[in-house]
């Protein structure tokens, strides 16, 4: 079960072959998700109703709920002595951790700062 991050999804939609090949490894084999924030970023970046509708049909959209909020608190506590990653990384990681999901992303260095997040 995998969350597909915005950067990776945009590369897939714009037919960048590395992203297409990698995502095709998981299509049909893994349940694929996006978060509500990823959907919002995608809508802002690619304001095409047809593309957005296709994404909504292809991916289950996960929302930031109470369990994700509790995960974010734990993540933020671990960064008391240093600057935490950007909010979008915290947000998506909180959802991923709360649902025991991996994240397929090109932002490996940012997500790897959060303990317990599985990155593909």
PDB file of C-alpha atoms in Angstrom:
ATOM      1  CA  UNK A   1       0.000   0.000   0.000  1.00  0.00           C
ATOM      2  CA  UNK A   2       1.604   3.182  -1.273  1.00  0.00           C
ATOM      3  CA  UNK A   3       1.036   6.936  -1.257  1.00  0.00           C
ATOM      4  CA  UNK A   4       2.210   8.472  -4.536  1.00  0.00           C
ATOM      5  CA  UNK A   5       3.686  11.907  -3.858  1.00  0.00           C
ATOM      6  CA  UNK A   6       2.930  14.985  -5.961  1.00  0.00           C
ATOM      7  CA  UNK A   7       6.330  15.210  -7.656  1.00  0.00           C
ATOM      8  CA  UNK A   8       6.192  11.596  -8.761  1.00  0.00           C
ATOM      9  CA  UNK A   9       2.570  11.835  -9.888  1.00  0.00           C
ATOM     10  CA  UNK A  10       3.277  14.919 -12.000  1.00  0.00           C
ATOM     11  CA  UNK A  11       6.181  13.123 -13.681  1.00  0.00           C
ATOM     12  CA  UNK A  12       3.877  10.177 -14.384  1.00  0.00           C
ATOM     13  CA  UNK A  13       1.117  12.393 -15.796  1.00  0.00           C
ATOM     14  CA  UNK A  14       3.607  14.247 -18.011  1.00  0.00           C
ATOM     15  CA  UNK A  15       4.912  10.889 -19.258  1.00  0.00           C
ATOM     16  CA  UNK A  16       8.446  11.045 -17.866  1.00  0.00           C
ATOM     17  CA  UNK A  17       9.649   7.537 -18.567  1.00  0.00           C
ATOM     18  CA  UNK A  18      11.444   6.923 -15.262  1.00  0.00           C
ATOM     19  CA  UNK A  19       8.237   7.678 -13.347  1.00  0.00           C
ATOM     20  CA  UNK A  20       6.072   5.703 -15.763  1.00  0.00           C
ATOM     21  CA  UNK A  21       8.297   2.619 -15.497  1.00  0.00           C
ATOM     22  CA  UNK A  22       8.527   2.781 -11.716  1.00  0.00           C
ATOM     23  CA  UNK A  23       4.810   3.365 -11.100  1.00  0.00           C
ATOM     24  CA  UNK A  24       3.882   0.597 -13.522  1.00  0.00           C
ATOM     25  CA  UNK A  25       5.778  -1.799 -11.229  1.00  0.00           C
ATOM     26  CA  UNK A  26       3.149  -1.116  -8.561  1.00  0.00           C
ATOM     27  CA  UNK A  27      -0.039  -0.673 -10.601  1.00  0.00           C
ATOM     28  CA  UNK A  28      -2.203  -3.751 -10.144  1.00  0.00           C
ATOM     29  CA  UNK A  29       0.107  -5.156  -7.464  1.00  0.00           C
ATOM     30  CA  UNK A  30      -0.303  -2.568  -4.721  1.00  0.00           C
ATOM     31  CA  UNK A  31      -3.152  -0.375  -3.528  1.00  0.00           C
ATOM     32  CA  UNK A  32      -2.215   3.185  -4.514  1.00  0.00           C
ATOM     33  CA  UNK A  33      -3.274   6.315  -2.635  1.00  0.00           C
ATOM     34  CA  UNK A  34      -2.809  10.062  -2.614  1.00  0.00           C
ATOM     35  CA  UNK A  35      -3.508  12.439   0.242  1.00  0.00           C
ATOM     36  CA  UNK A  36      -5.960  15.326   0.112  1.00  0.00           C
ATOM     37  CA  UNK A  37      -2.972  17.676   0.114  1.00  0.00           C
ATOM     38  CA  UNK A  38      -1.430  15.889  -2.875  1.00  0.00           C
ATOM     39  CA  UNK A  39      -4.754  16.230  -4.702  1.00  0.00           C
ATOM     40  CA  UNK A  40      -4.843  19.962  -3.894  1.00  0.00           C
ATOM     41  CA  UNK A  41      -1.245  20.443  -5.081  1.00  0.00           C
ATOM     42  CA  UNK A  42      -1.983  18.536  -8.252  1.00  0.00           C
ATOM     43  CA  UNK A  43      -5.129  20.585  -8.905  1.00  0.00           C
ATOM     44  CA  UNK A  44      -3.097  23.772  -8.487  1.00  0.00           C
ATOM     45  CA  UNK A  45      -0.219  22.545 -10.675  1.00  0.00           C
ATOM     46  CA  UNK A  46      -2.245  20.873 -13.436  1.00  0.00           C
ATOM     47  CA  UNK A  47      -5.631  22.654 -13.505  1.00  0.00           C
ATOM     48  CA  UNK A  48      -7.200  20.261 -15.986  1.00  0.00           C
ATOM     49  CA  UNK A  49     -10.561  18.834 -14.886  1.00  0.00           C
ATOM     50  CA  UNK A  50      -9.988  15.717 -17.037  1.00  0.00           C
ATOM     51  CA  UNK A  51      -6.614  14.985 -15.434  1.00  0.00           C
ATOM     52  CA  UNK A  52      -7.927  15.587 -11.913  1.00  0.00           C
ATOM     53  CA  UNK A  53     -10.941  13.369 -12.557  1.00  0.00           C
ATOM     54  CA  UNK A  54      -8.636  10.604 -13.844  1.00  0.00           C
ATOM     55  CA  UNK A  55      -6.483  10.857 -10.732  1.00  0.00           C
ATOM     56  CA  UNK A  56      -9.525  10.725  -8.447  1.00  0.00           C
ATOM     57  CA  UNK A  57     -10.729   7.624 -10.311  1.00  0.00           C
ATOM     58  CA  UNK A  58      -7.310   5.923 -10.109  1.00  0.00           C
ATOM     59  CA  UNK A  59      -6.299   6.692  -6.501  1.00  0.00           C
ATOM     60  CA  UNK A  60      -8.105   6.561  -3.197  1.00  0.00           C
ATOM     61  CA  UNK A  61      -7.757   9.960  -1.503  1.00  0.00           C
ATOM     62  CA  UNK A  62      -6.750   9.842   2.162  1.00  0.00           C
ATOM     63  CA  UNK A  63      -7.613  12.688   4.497  1.00  0.00           C
ATOM     64  CA  UNK A  64      -5.766  14.111   7.476  1.00  0.00           C
ATOM     65  CA  UNK A  65      -7.703  12.649  10.378  1.00  0.00           C
ATOM     66  CA  UNK A  66      -7.275  12.301  14.141  1.00  0.00           C
ATOM     67  CA  UNK A  67      -4.750   9.467  13.876  1.00  0.00           C
ATOM     68  CA  UNK A  68      -2.662  11.504  11.421  1.00  0.00           C
ATOM     69  CA  UNK A  69      -2.790  14.488  13.802  1.00  0.00           C
ATOM     70  CA  UNK A  70      -1.447  12.323  16.621  1.00  0.00           C
ATOM     71  CA  UNK A  71       1.342  11.075  14.331  1.00  0.00           C
ATOM     72  CA  UNK A  72       2.233  14.664  13.455  1.00  0.00           C
ATOM     73  CA  UNK A  73       2.532  15.531  17.146  1.00  0.00           C
ATOM     74  CA  UNK A  74       4.976  12.655  17.585  1.00  0.00           C
ATOM     75  CA  UNK A  75       6.962  13.690  14.532  1.00  0.00           C
ATOM     76  CA  UNK A  76       7.167  17.310  15.671  1.00  0.00           C
ATOM     77  CA  UNK A  77       8.332  16.235  19.139  1.00  0.00           C
ATOM     78  CA  UNK A  78      11.247  14.426  17.504  1.00  0.00           C
ATOM     79  CA  UNK A  79      12.376  17.721  15.891  1.00  0.00           C
ATOM     80  CA  UNK A  80      12.464  19.830  19.051  1.00  0.00           C
ATOM     81  CA  UNK A  81      16.158  20.621  18.625  1.00  0.00           C
ATOM     82  CA  UNK A  82      16.204  21.061  14.852  1.00  0.00           C
ATOM     83  CA  UNK A  83      14.140  22.504  12.024  1.00  0.00           C
ATOM     84  CA  UNK A  84      11.445  20.051  10.910  1.00  0.00           C
ATOM     85  CA  UNK A  85      10.891  19.252   7.237  1.00  0.00           C
ATOM     86  CA  UNK A  86       8.417  21.393   5.265  1.00  0.00           C
ATOM     87  CA  UNK A  87       4.767  21.163   6.271  1.00  0.00           C
ATOM     88  CA  UNK A  88       3.722  19.115   3.199  1.00  0.00           C
ATOM     89  CA  UNK A  89       6.314  16.461   4.133  1.00  0.00           C
ATOM     90  CA  UNK A  90       5.057  16.369   7.730  1.00  0.00           C
ATOM     91  CA  UNK A  91       1.443  16.207   6.559  1.00  0.00           C
ATOM     92  CA  UNK A  92       1.901  13.349   4.083  1.00  0.00           C
ATOM     93  CA  UNK A  93       4.231  11.459   6.437  1.00  0.00           C
ATOM     94  CA  UNK A  94       1.695  11.710   9.259  1.00  0.00           C
ATOM     95  CA  UNK A  95      -0.971  10.117   7.078  1.00  0.00           C
ATOM     96  CA  UNK A  96       1.459   7.460   5.811  1.00  0.00           C
ATOM     97  CA  UNK A  97       2.553   6.508   9.318  1.00  0.00           C
ATOM     98  CA  UNK A  98      -0.999   6.458  10.662  1.00  0.00           C
ATOM     99  CA  UNK A  99      -2.018   3.990   7.927  1.00  0.00           C
ATOM    100  CA  UNK A 100       1.290   2.036   7.704  1.00  0.00           C
ATOM    101  CA  UNK A 101       1.842   3.087   4.079  1.00  0.00           C
ATOM    102  CA  UNK A 102       5.010   3.647   2.070  1.00  0.00           C
ATOM    103  CA  UNK A 103       5.577   6.836   0.066  1.00  0.00           C
ATOM    104  CA  UNK A 104       6.684   6.816  -3.575  1.00  0.00           C
ATOM    105  CA  UNK A 105       8.533  10.106  -4.012  1.00  0.00           C
ATOM    106  CA  UNK A 106      11.499  11.888  -5.527  1.00  0.00           C
ATOM    107  CA  UNK A 107      11.873  13.864  -2.255  1.00  0.00           C
ATOM    108  CA  UNK A 108      13.783  11.088  -0.533  1.00  0.00           C
ATOM    109  CA  UNK A 109      16.055  13.410   1.446  1.00  0.00           C
ATOM    110  CA  UNK A 110      13.129  15.275   3.028  1.00  0.00           C
ATOM    111  CA  UNK A 111      11.008  12.232   3.851  1.00  0.00           C
ATOM    112  CA  UNK A 112      14.023  10.307   5.164  1.00  0.00           C
ATOM    113  CA  UNK A 113      14.326  12.828   7.996  1.00  0.00           C
ATOM    114  CA  UNK A 114      11.141  11.418   9.508  1.00  0.00           C
ATOM    115  CA  UNK A 115      11.715   8.282  11.519  1.00  0.00           C
ATOM    116  CA  UNK A 116       9.639   5.299  10.434  1.00  0.00           C
ATOM    117  CA  UNK A 117       8.539   6.520   7.005  1.00  0.00           C
ATOM    118  CA  UNK A 118       9.099   3.875   4.344  1.00  0.00           C
ATOM    119  CA  UNK A 119      10.259   5.495   1.101  1.00  0.00           C
ATOM    120  CA  UNK A 120      10.107   3.892  -2.324  1.00  0.00           C
TER     121      UNK A 120
END
